[in-house]
Amino acid sequence: MPKIAIDPITRIEGHLRIEAQVDGGKVQDAWASGTMFRGIELILKNRDPRDAWAFAQRI
Amino acid sequence: MRAVENALGITIPDNARLVRNLISGIQYVQDHTIHFYHLHGLDWVDITGALKADPAKTSQLAQSISDWHNSSTVYFKGVQDKLKSFVQSGQLGLFANGYWGHPAYKLPPEADLMAVAHYLEALDWQREVIRIHAILGSKNPHAQTYLVGGMALAINPNEESTFNVDGLASLIKYADIAKEFVEKVYVPDLLAIASFYKEWTELGAGVGNYLSYGEFPNDSVSNTENLFLPRGIIFNKDLTKVYPVDPSKITEYVTHSWYEYKEGNNAAKHPWEGITNYKYTGPKPPYQFLDTNQKYSWVKSPRYEDRVMEVGPLARMLVAYAKGHPQVKAAVDGALKKLGVGPEALFSTLGRTAARGIEALVVVQMLPVWIGQLAANIKKGDYRVFDGAKWDPSSWPKEAKGFGLFEAPRGALGHWVRIKGGAIENYQCVVPSTWNASPRDAKGQRGPYEQALLGTPVAEPDKPLEILRTVHSFDPCLACAVHVTDLTTNKSIKVKAV
């Protein structure tokens, strides 16, 4: 079965890759991959909890 | 905010609740509208169609669905001329990359032109209405007035330098501008476009399980039974039952994610115990395909009772609809009636897109209500917006843990925090796109995007427009860009995960 990869998916926020197996004009199986590491959790360790919102408010 | 306030046992004043509702509310309205026109619209609207449209017929079409003022033949001719000049100069700009002319585009050219005109109008409109963030949060994005215990927003109706009567008047003005556009442009366009794509009510359903934490507290944040949009779960598309949400049932897998748990690849961890031990094991870029039998994503796989859950506007609207929420029920039934379809049509790619517009309508109509409540508090002389009783860390217990559940525009968002000795010991975020974009779990269950794509038609595999429709219908937000600045050199460091 032919496999296609769309990377990056545009008009979104961030980095997303889709792989799909296409057969008979239809998607038979699909995989979604986030291709960027976030790591806000690690940045927040040992910080003042009163500051957490400033780091985490948009995720 | 809610996670830390929950851990420390803080209750915020009513004015802080209202200010936060307003900041989130206009965020919903702006996000949903931008998503519809600028992120998702061109999956349905063909720019090249707009070039062929008859401006007079476009005017007739626009006037038949709305009394929005920009609807004359001259107006649409002007938009079309502007578009033609872009094309002739070879500078498509915003519209440079698209699968134009693809056979899956079904709109008449006049609908294409109308949508393109509103795409451009929405760019200006969104800049205006988000001024509510400037008034209440100092700027957008990244509002700056959040504060553990309330908001850093001095209220005094008679002071020039505080949030005052002029501030209230501005809120009313921008809420009105927001409401008029959603009612007269976004929702009519959504229904007009949807009517040409009804086959998409039968595609892209996905997992059929929906999770909403509920949002917009009507009174105290801790009273999760009294949220404007209710909390609840729907399993297997069954709208006759809404189950309560038990946050202890949420776990995350890393079976197919580039992280390690010491308990092994098939373990699931609750966010309070969650860890972020990254370890990339994928192919070295550039590569052709990932090995999807192994780990293949930076996104973890959150599950509820081991079940895959979809989150987002559709989940919220379904939970509210199933609970008989009056405004949501009226808006959903109105849209379904206009399209001549039943509630089962909601379980689809188009349902996801429609739910976002319906929600924008329901939420934008609440903005004046919250502004009114804020004005009433101020009129009574209640200017309190911050409770500082637990601001000083000496008032905190040695150890505390808490969690905050919130509905971001894109869906259910949970933060879990453990505090020890006045500092964050552990912090875990399970964000909307973690749910929706999750890879397979230990049982091999597909994530919501993956499941929703099954059966999607692909007319031209080198131009997979239909795949974009379904993926975009979720409004993906992967890993918001993180820039780390080294304060000693002031240089921005690019974090590259290779």
Coordinates of C-alpha atoms in Angstrom, one line a residue:
Chain A
M1 CA 0.0 0.0 0.0
P2 CA 1.3 3.4 -0.8
K3 CA 2.3 5.5 2.2
I4 CA 2.4 9.2 2.2
A5 CA 3.9 11.6 4.7
I6 CA 2.7 15.2 5.3
D7 CA 5.4 17.2 7.1
P8 CA 4.9 19.8 8.2
I9 CA 1.1 20.2 8.3
T10 CA 0.8 24.0 7.8
R11 CA -1.8 26.4 9.1
I12 CA -1.6 25.0 12.6
E13 CA 0.5 26.0 15.6
G14 CA 3.6 24.0 16.1
H15 CA 5.0 21.0 14.2
L16 CA 2.9 18.1 13.2
R17 CA 3.6 15.2 10.8
I18 CA 1.0 12.8 9.5
E19 CA 1.8 9.5 7.8
A20 CA -1.0 7.7 6.1
Q21 CA -1.4 4.6 4.2
V22 CA -3.7 5.2 1.2
D23 CA -5.3 2.5 -0.8
G24 CA -8.3 2.6 -3.1
G25 CA -8.5 6.3 -2.8
K26 CA -9.0 6.1 1.0
V27 CA -6.9 6.4 4.1
Q28 CA -6.5 2.8 5.5
D29 CA -4.3 3.7 8.5
A30 CA -2.7 6.8 9.9
W31 CA 0.0 8.0 12.4
A32 CA 0.3 11.4 14.0
S33 CA 3.7 12.6 15.2
G34 CA 4.5 15.7 17.1
T35 CA 7.9 16.6 15.8
M36 CA 9.0 19.1 18.5
F37 CA 9.8 18.6 22.1
R38 CA 8.1 21.0 24.5
G39 CA 9.8 20.7 27.9
I40 CA 7.8 23.3 29.9
E41 CA 7.6 20.8 32.7
L42 CA 11.3 20.7 33.0
I43 CA 11.6 24.5 32.9
L44 CA 9.2 24.8 35.8
K45 CA 11.0 22.5 38.2
N46 CA 12.3 24.2 41.4
R47 CA 10.7 27.5 40.4
D48 CA 8.4 29.6 42.6
P49 CA 4.9 28.3 42.1
R50 CA 3.6 31.9 41.9
D51 CA 5.5 32.2 38.6
A52 CA 4.1 29.0 37.0
W53 CA 1.3 30.8 35.2
A54 CA 3.8 33.0 33.2
F55 CA 5.5 29.9 31.8
A56 CA 2.5 27.7 31.3
Q57 CA -0.3 30.1 30.3
R58 CA -0.2 29.3 26.6
I59 CA 0.2 25.6 26.7
Chain B
M1 CA -3.1 29.3 38.0
R2 CA -5.9 27.0 39.1
A3 CA -3.4 24.2 39.8
V4 CA -1.4 26.3 42.2
E5 CA -4.4 28.0 43.8
N6 CA -5.9 24.5 44.3
A7 CA -2.7 23.3 45.9
L8 CA -2.6 26.2 48.3
G9 CA -6.3 26.4 49.0
I10 CA -6.9 29.9 47.6
T11 CA -10.3 31.2 46.6
I12 CA -10.2 34.2 44.2
P13 CA -12.6 37.2 44.5
D14 CA -15.6 37.3 42.3
N15 CA -14.2 40.2 40.2
A16 CA -11.1 38.0 39.4
R17 CA -13.4 35.2 38.3
L18 CA -15.2 37.6 35.9
V19 CA -12.0 39.1 34.5
R20 CA -10.7 35.7 33.9
N21 CA -13.9 34.6 32.2
L22 CA -13.7 37.7 30.0
I23 CA -10.1 37.1 29.0
S24 CA -10.8 33.4 28.2
G25 CA -14.2 34.2 26.6
I26 CA -12.8 36.7 24.0
Q27 CA -9.9 34.3 23.5
Y28 CA -12.4 31.6 22.5
V29 CA -14.2 34.0 20.1
Q30 CA -10.9 35.2 18.5
D31 CA -9.3 31.8 18.3
H32 CA -12.4 30.1 16.8
T33 CA -12.9 32.8 14.2
I34 CA -9.2 32.8 13.2
H35 CA -9.3 29.1 13.0
F36 CA -12.3 29.1 10.7
Y37 CA -11.1 31.7 8.3
H38 CA -7.4 31.6 8.4
L39 CA -6.3 28.1 9.5
H40 CA -9.1 25.9 8.2
G41 CA -11.1 28.0 5.7
L42 CA -8.9 27.4 2.7
D43 CA -9.5 23.6 3.1
W44 CA -13.0 24.4 1.8
V45 CA -12.6 27.6 -0.1
D46 CA -10.7 27.7 -3.4
I47 CA -8.9 31.0 -4.0
T48 CA -8.9 30.4 -7.7
G49 CA -12.7 30.1 -7.6
A50 CA -13.0 33.5 -6.1
L51 CA -11.2 35.0 -9.1
K52 CA -14.0 33.6 -11.4
A53 CA -16.9 34.8 -9.3
D54 CA -19.5 37.3 -10.4
P55 CA -19.4 40.2 -7.9
A56 CA -23.1 40.9 -8.4
K57 CA -24.1 37.4 -7.7
T58 CA -21.8 37.3 -4.7
S59 CA -23.6 40.4 -3.4
Q60 CA -26.9 38.6 -3.8
L61 CA -25.6 35.5 -2.0
A62 CA -24.2 37.6 0.9
Q63 CA -27.4 39.6 1.3
S64 CA -29.5 36.4 1.2
I65 CA -27.7 35.0 4.3
S66 CA -26.9 38.1 6.4
D67 CA -27.5 41.8 6.8
W68 CA -23.8 42.5 7.3
H69 CA -23.0 45.9 5.9
N70 CA -20.2 44.9 3.5
S71 CA -22.2 43.2 0.9
S72 CA -22.5 45.4 -2.2
T73 CA -21.4 44.4 -5.7
V74 CA -18.8 47.2 -5.6
Y75 CA -17.4 45.8 -2.4
F76 CA -16.9 42.3 -3.7
K77 CA -15.6 43.6 -7.0
G78 CA -13.0 45.5 -5.0
V79 CA -12.0 42.4 -3.1
Q80 CA -11.7 40.4 -6.3
D81 CA -9.6 43.1 -8.0
K82 CA -7.3 43.2 -5.0
L83 CA -6.9 39.4 -5.2
K84 CA -6.3 39.6 -9.0
S85 CA -3.6 42.1 -8.5
F86 CA -1.9 39.8 -6.0
V87 CA -2.0 36.9 -8.5
Q88 CA -0.8 39.0 -11.4
S89 CA 2.1 40.3 -9.5
G90 CA 3.0 36.7 -8.6
Q91 CA 2.8 37.6 -4.9
L92 CA 0.1 35.3 -3.6
G93 CA 1.5 35.9 -0.1
L94 CA -1.0 34.5 2.4
F95 CA -2.5 32.3 -0.3
A96 CA 0.8 31.1 -1.9
N97 CA 0.5 27.5 -0.8
G98 CA -2.7 25.7 -1.5
Y99 CA -4.1 22.8 -3.5
W100 CA -6.1 25.2 -5.7
G101 CA -8.3 23.7 -8.3
H102 CA -8.4 20.4 -6.4
P103 CA -11.5 18.3 -7.3
A104 CA -12.6 18.2 -3.6
Y105 CA -13.4 21.9 -3.7
K106 CA -17.2 22.2 -4.1
L107 CA -18.2 25.8 -3.5
P108 CA -19.7 27.9 -6.2
P109 CA -17.2 30.7 -7.1
E110 CA -19.4 33.3 -5.5
A111 CA -19.2 31.5 -2.1
D112 CA -15.4 31.4 -2.6
L113 CA -15.3 35.1 -3.1
M114 CA -17.5 35.9 -0.2
A115 CA -15.4 33.7 2.1
V116 CA -12.2 35.3 0.9
A117 CA -13.6 38.8 1.5
H118 CA -14.4 37.7 5.1
Y119 CA -11.0 36.1 5.5
L120 CA -9.5 39.5 4.9
E121 CA -12.1 41.3 7.1
A122 CA -11.5 38.9 9.9
L123 CA -7.8 39.8 10.0
D124 CA -8.7 43.3 10.9
W125 CA -11.6 42.3 13.2
Q126 CA -9.5 39.9 15.3
R127 CA -7.0 42.6 16.0
E128 CA -9.7 45.0 17.3
V129 CA -11.7 42.6 19.5
I130 CA -8.6 41.2 21.3
R131 CA -8.1 44.7 22.7
I132 CA -10.1 43.3 25.6
H133 CA -6.9 41.5 26.5
A134 CA -5.0 44.8 26.4
I135 CA -7.6 46.3 28.8
L136 CA -7.7 43.4 31.2
G137 CA -4.4 41.6 30.7
S138 CA -2.1 44.5 29.5
K139 CA -1.4 42.7 26.2
N140 CA -2.0 39.8 23.8
P141 CA -0.9 37.1 23.7
H142 CA 0.5 36.3 27.1
A143 CA -1.7 38.4 29.4
Q144 CA 0.4 39.8 32.2
T145 CA -2.1 40.4 35.0
Y146 CA -2.5 36.9 36.3
L147 CA -1.7 36.5 39.9
V148 CA -2.0 33.6 42.3
G149 CA -5.0 34.7 44.4
G150 CA -6.7 36.8 41.7
M151 CA -5.7 39.4 39.1
A152 CA -3.1 42.2 39.2
L153 CA -5.7 44.7 37.9
A154 CA -6.5 47.6 40.2
I155 CA -10.2 48.5 40.0
N156 CA -11.5 51.9 40.9
P157 CA -14.2 53.5 38.7
N158 CA -13.0 57.0 39.6
E159 CA -9.3 56.7 39.2
E160 CA -7.7 57.6 35.9
S161 CA -4.8 55.0 36.2
T162 CA -6.9 52.0 37.2
F163 CA -9.5 49.9 35.4
N164 CA -12.4 52.3 35.6
V165 CA -15.7 53.3 33.9
D166 CA -13.8 54.0 30.6
G167 CA -12.4 50.5 30.8
L168 CA -15.9 49.1 31.2
A169 CA -17.2 51.1 28.3
S170 CA -14.4 49.8 26.1
L171 CA -15.2 46.2 27.1
I172 CA -18.8 46.8 26.0
K173 CA -17.7 48.3 22.7
Y174 CA -15.3 45.5 21.8
A175 CA -17.7 42.8 23.0
D176 CA -20.3 44.3 20.7
I177 CA -17.9 44.3 17.7
A178 CA -17.1 40.7 18.4
K179 CA -20.7 39.7 18.7
E180 CA -21.9 41.4 15.5
F181 CA -19.2 39.7 13.4
V182 CA -19.8 36.2 14.9
E183 CA -23.6 36.6 14.4
K184 CA -23.6 38.2 11.0
V185 CA -20.5 36.9 9.3
Y186 CA -18.9 33.8 10.9
V187 CA -22.0 31.7 11.6
P188 CA -23.8 32.5 8.3
D189 CA -20.6 31.8 6.4
L190 CA -20.1 28.5 8.3
L191 CA -23.6 27.3 7.5
A192 CA -23.4 28.4 3.9
I193 CA -20.1 26.6 3.3
A194 CA -21.2 23.6 5.3
S195 CA -24.3 23.2 3.1
F196 CA -22.0 22.4 0.1
Y197 CA -20.0 19.8 2.0
K198 CA -22.6 17.7 3.7
E199 CA -20.8 14.5 2.9
W200 CA -18.3 15.6 5.5
T201 CA -20.9 14.9 8.2
E202 CA -20.2 11.3 7.5
L203 CA -16.5 11.5 7.5
G204 CA -13.9 11.9 10.2
A205 CA -15.9 10.9 13.3
G206 CA -12.9 9.3 15.0
V207 CA -13.1 7.8 18.5
G208 CA -16.5 8.9 19.5
N209 CA -15.6 9.5 23.2
Y210 CA -15.7 13.1 24.3
L211 CA -14.2 14.8 27.4
S212 CA -15.0 18.3 28.6
Y213 CA -13.8 19.7 31.9
G214 CA -16.4 22.5 31.6
E215 CA -15.6 26.2 31.7
F216 CA -16.6 29.6 32.8
P217 CA -17.4 29.4 36.5
N218 CA -20.8 31.0 37.3
D219 CA -19.8 31.4 40.9
S220 CA -16.8 29.9 42.7
V221 CA -14.1 28.2 40.6
S222 CA -14.3 25.2 42.9
N223 CA -18.0 24.7 42.2
T224 CA -17.6 22.5 39.2
E225 CA -21.3 21.8 39.1
N226 CA -22.0 25.4 38.2
L227 CA -20.0 26.1 35.1
F228 CA -21.5 27.9 32.1
L229 CA -20.3 25.1 29.8
P230 CA -20.8 21.9 31.8
R231 CA -18.2 19.2 32.7
G232 CA -18.8 15.7 31.5
I233 CA -18.0 12.7 29.4
I234 CA -19.8 11.1 26.5
F235 CA -18.8 7.5 25.5
N236 CA -19.4 5.9 22.1
K237 CA -21.4 8.8 20.7
D238 CA -24.3 8.1 23.1
L239 CA -25.9 11.5 23.8
T240 CA -28.4 10.0 26.2
K241 CA -25.8 9.7 29.0
V242 CA -23.3 12.2 30.3
Y243 CA -20.8 10.7 32.8
P244 CA -19.0 12.7 35.5
V245 CA -15.3 13.4 35.1
D246 CA -13.0 11.7 37.7
P247 CA -9.5 13.3 37.3
S248 CA -7.9 10.3 39.0
K249 CA -8.7 8.2 36.0
I250 CA -6.4 10.2 33.7
T251 CA -3.1 8.6 32.8
E252 CA -0.4 9.1 30.2
Y253 CA 1.4 6.4 28.1
V254 CA 4.7 6.8 26.4
T255 CA 4.7 3.5 24.6
H256 CA 5.0 5.2 21.2
S257 CA 6.4 8.6 22.5
W258 CA 10.1 9.6 22.8
Y259 CA 10.1 9.4 26.6
E260 CA 11.1 6.8 29.2
Y261 CA 9.3 5.6 32.3
K262 CA 11.4 3.5 34.6
E263 CA 8.4 1.2 35.0
G264 CA 8.7 0.4 31.3
N265 CA 7.1 1.2 28.0
N266 CA 3.7 -0.1 28.7
A267 CA 3.2 1.7 32.0
A268 CA 0.7 4.5 32.4
K269 CA 1.2 7.3 34.9
H270 CA -1.2 9.8 36.5
P271 CA 0.0 13.3 35.9
W272 CA 0.9 13.9 39.6
E273 CA 3.4 11.1 39.3
G274 CA 4.2 12.1 35.7
I275 CA 7.7 12.6 34.5
T276 CA 9.3 14.1 31.4
N277 CA 12.3 12.0 30.6
Y278 CA 12.9 12.7 27.0
K279 CA 14.8 10.3 24.8
Y280 CA 14.7 10.6 21.1
T281 CA 15.0 7.2 19.4
G282 CA 13.6 8.1 16.0
P283 CA 15.5 8.2 12.7
K284 CA 18.0 10.9 12.0
P285 CA 16.5 13.6 9.8
P286 CA 16.0 13.8 6.9
Y287 CA 14.1 10.6 6.8
Q288 CA 11.4 9.2 4.6
F289 CA 9.2 7.5 7.1
L290 CA 9.1 7.0 10.9
D291 CA 9.2 3.5 12.3
T292 CA 5.6 3.6 13.7
N293 CA 6.0 0.2 15.4
Q294 CA 8.4 1.9 17.7
K295 CA 8.2 5.3 19.3
Y296 CA 7.2 8.0 16.8
S297 CA 6.1 11.2 18.5
W298 CA 7.0 13.8 21.1
V299 CA 3.3 13.7 22.2
K300 CA 2.4 11.4 25.0
S301 CA -0.8 9.4 25.0
P302 CA -3.3 10.5 27.6
R303 CA -6.1 8.2 28.3
Y304 CA -9.2 8.2 30.5
E305 CA -9.9 4.8 32.1
D306 CA -7.6 3.6 29.3
R307 CA -10.0 5.0 26.7
V308 CA -9.1 7.4 23.9
M309 CA -10.9 10.7 24.3
E310 CA -11.5 13.6 21.9
V311 CA -11.4 17.0 23.4
G312 CA -12.3 20.5 22.0
P313 CA -15.3 22.6 21.0
L314 CA -17.2 19.5 19.7
A315 CA -16.7 17.7 23.0
R316 CA -17.9 20.8 25.0
M317 CA -20.9 21.3 22.7
L318 CA -21.9 17.6 22.8
V319 CA -21.7 17.5 26.6
A320 CA -23.7 20.7 26.9
Y321 CA -26.2 19.6 24.3
A322 CA -26.7 16.2 25.9
K323 CA -27.2 18.0 29.3
G324 CA -29.9 20.2 27.7
H325 CA -27.9 23.5 28.1
P326 CA -30.5 26.0 26.8
Q327 CA -28.3 28.3 24.7
V328 CA -26.2 25.4 23.3
K329 CA -29.3 23.4 22.5
A330 CA -30.9 26.3 20.7
A331 CA -27.7 27.1 18.7
V332 CA -27.0 23.4 17.8
D333 CA -30.6 22.6 16.8
G334 CA -30.8 25.8 14.8
A335 CA -27.6 24.9 12.8
L336 CA -28.8 21.3 12.3
K337 CA -32.2 22.4 11.1
K338 CA -30.6 24.8 8.6
L339 CA -28.4 22.1 7.2
G340 CA -31.2 19.5 7.3
V341 CA -29.3 17.0 9.3
G342 CA -29.7 15.3 12.6
P343 CA -27.5 15.3 15.7
E344 CA -25.6 12.2 14.4
A345 CA -24.0 14.6 11.9
L346 CA -22.1 16.2 14.7
F347 CA -19.8 13.2 15.0
S348 CA -17.7 14.2 12.0
T349 CA -15.1 16.5 10.5
L350 CA -17.8 19.0 9.6
G351 CA -19.4 18.6 13.1
R352 CA -16.1 19.6 14.7
T353 CA -15.9 22.7 12.5
A354 CA -19.5 23.6 13.1
A355 CA -19.3 23.1 16.9
R356 CA -16.5 25.7 17.0
G357 CA -18.7 28.3 15.3
I358 CA -21.7 27.4 17.5
E359 CA -19.5 27.8 20.6
A360 CA -18.2 31.1 19.4
L361 CA -21.8 32.3 19.1
V362 CA -22.8 31.0 22.6
V363 CA -19.7 32.4 24.3
V364 CA -19.7 35.8 22.5
Q365 CA -23.3 36.3 23.8
M366 CA -22.0 35.7 27.4
L367 CA -19.4 38.5 27.2
P368 CA -22.0 41.3 27.9
V369 CA -23.4 39.2 30.8
W370 CA -20.0 39.0 32.5
I371 CA -19.2 42.6 31.8
G372 CA -22.6 43.4 33.4
Q373 CA -21.8 41.4 36.5
L374 CA -18.4 43.1 36.8
A375 CA -20.1 46.5 36.5
A376 CA -22.7 45.6 39.1
N377 CA -19.9 44.5 41.6
I378 CA -18.1 47.8 41.0
K379 CA -21.3 49.8 41.5
K380 CA -21.8 48.1 44.8
G381 CA -18.3 49.3 45.8
D382 CA -16.7 45.9 45.5
Y383 CA -13.3 46.5 43.9
R384 CA -11.6 43.4 45.3
V385 CA -9.7 41.5 42.6
F386 CA -7.0 39.8 44.7
D387 CA -6.8 37.8 47.9
G388 CA -3.3 38.0 49.3
A389 CA -3.9 35.9 52.4
K390 CA -1.7 33.1 51.1
W391 CA 0.7 35.1 49.0
D392 CA 3.6 34.7 51.4
P393 CA 5.2 31.3 51.2
S394 CA 5.5 31.2 55.0
S395 CA 1.7 30.7 55.0
W396 CA 2.0 27.5 52.8
P397 CA 2.3 24.0 54.0
K398 CA 5.7 22.3 53.7
E399 CA 4.2 20.1 50.9
A400 CA 1.1 20.6 48.8
K401 CA -0.3 19.2 45.6
G402 CA -3.0 20.5 43.4
F403 CA -4.5 20.4 40.0
G404 CA -6.4 22.8 37.8
L405 CA -8.8 21.8 35.0
F406 CA -9.6 24.4 32.4
E407 CA -11.1 24.4 28.9
A408 CA -8.8 26.2 26.6
P409 CA -10.3 27.1 23.2
R410 CA -8.8 23.9 21.8
G411 CA -10.1 21.7 24.6
A412 CA -9.6 20.1 27.9
L413 CA -6.4 21.3 29.6
G414 CA -5.1 20.0 33.0
H415 CA -2.1 21.1 35.0
W416 CA -0.9 19.1 38.0
V417 CA 1.5 20.5 40.5
R418 CA 3.4 19.3 43.5
I419 CA 5.0 22.0 45.7
K420 CA 7.7 21.3 48.3
G421 CA 9.5 23.7 50.5
G422 CA 8.0 26.7 48.6
A423 CA 9.2 25.5 45.1
I424 CA 7.7 23.4 42.3
E425 CA 8.7 19.8 42.8
N426 CA 6.9 18.5 39.8
Y427 CA 4.6 20.0 37.2
Q428 CA 2.8 18.2 34.4
C429 CA 0.5 19.6 31.7
V430 CA -1.9 17.4 29.8
V431 CA -3.0 19.8 27.0
P432 CA -5.7 19.6 24.4
S433 CA -3.5 18.6 21.5
T434 CA -1.9 15.9 23.7
W435 CA -5.2 14.2 23.9
N436 CA -6.1 14.7 20.2
A437 CA -2.7 14.3 18.6
S438 CA -1.7 11.4 20.8
P439 CA 0.0 8.4 19.2
R440 CA -1.0 4.8 19.9
D441 CA -1.0 3.6 23.5
A442 CA 0.2 0.3 25.1
K443 CA -3.0 -1.4 23.8
G444 CA -2.3 -0.2 20.3
Q445 CA -5.4 2.1 20.3
R446 CA -5.0 4.9 17.8
G447 CA -5.2 8.6 19.0
P448 CA -8.1 10.8 17.9
Y449 CA -6.5 12.3 14.8
E450 CA -5.3 8.8 13.7
Q451 CA -8.7 7.3 14.2
A452 CA -10.6 10.2 12.5
L453 CA -8.5 9.8 9.4
L454 CA -9.5 6.2 8.7
G455 CA -11.7 6.1 5.6
T456 CA -10.9 9.7 4.6
P457 CA -11.0 9.9 0.8
V458 CA -7.8 11.0 -0.9
A459 CA -8.5 11.9 -4.6
E460 CA -4.9 12.9 -5.3
P461 CA -2.3 11.4 -2.9
D462 CA 0.2 14.1 -3.8
K463 CA -2.3 16.7 -2.8
P464 CA -3.9 15.3 0.4
L465 CA -6.4 18.1 0.9
E466 CA -9.0 15.8 2.5
I467 CA -6.5 14.7 5.2
L468 CA -5.9 18.4 6.0
R469 CA -9.6 19.0 6.4
T470 CA -9.9 16.4 9.1
V471 CA -6.6 17.2 10.9
H472 CA -7.4 20.9 10.8
S473 CA -10.9 20.3 12.1
F474 CA -9.2 19.5 15.5
D475 CA -7.3 22.9 15.4
P476 CA -3.9 21.3 16.2
C477 CA -1.5 23.1 18.5
L478 CA 1.7 21.1 18.9
A479 CA 4.3 22.3 21.2
C480 CA 4.0 26.0 21.3
A481 CA 7.4 27.4 20.2
V482 CA 9.8 27.6 23.1
H483 CA 12.6 30.1 22.8
V484 CA 15.2 30.0 25.5
T485 CA 17.2 33.2 26.1
D486 CA 20.6 33.1 27.7
L487 CA 20.7 36.2 29.9
T488 CA 24.5 36.4 29.9
T489 CA 24.8 36.7 26.2
N490 CA 21.2 37.8 25.4
K491 CA 21.3 35.5 22.5
S492 CA 18.2 33.4 21.6
I493 CA 19.1 29.8 21.6
K494 CA 17.3 27.5 19.2
V495 CA 16.4 24.3 20.9
K496 CA 16.7 21.6 18.3
A497 CA 15.6 18.2 19.2
V498 CA 17.6 15.8 17.0

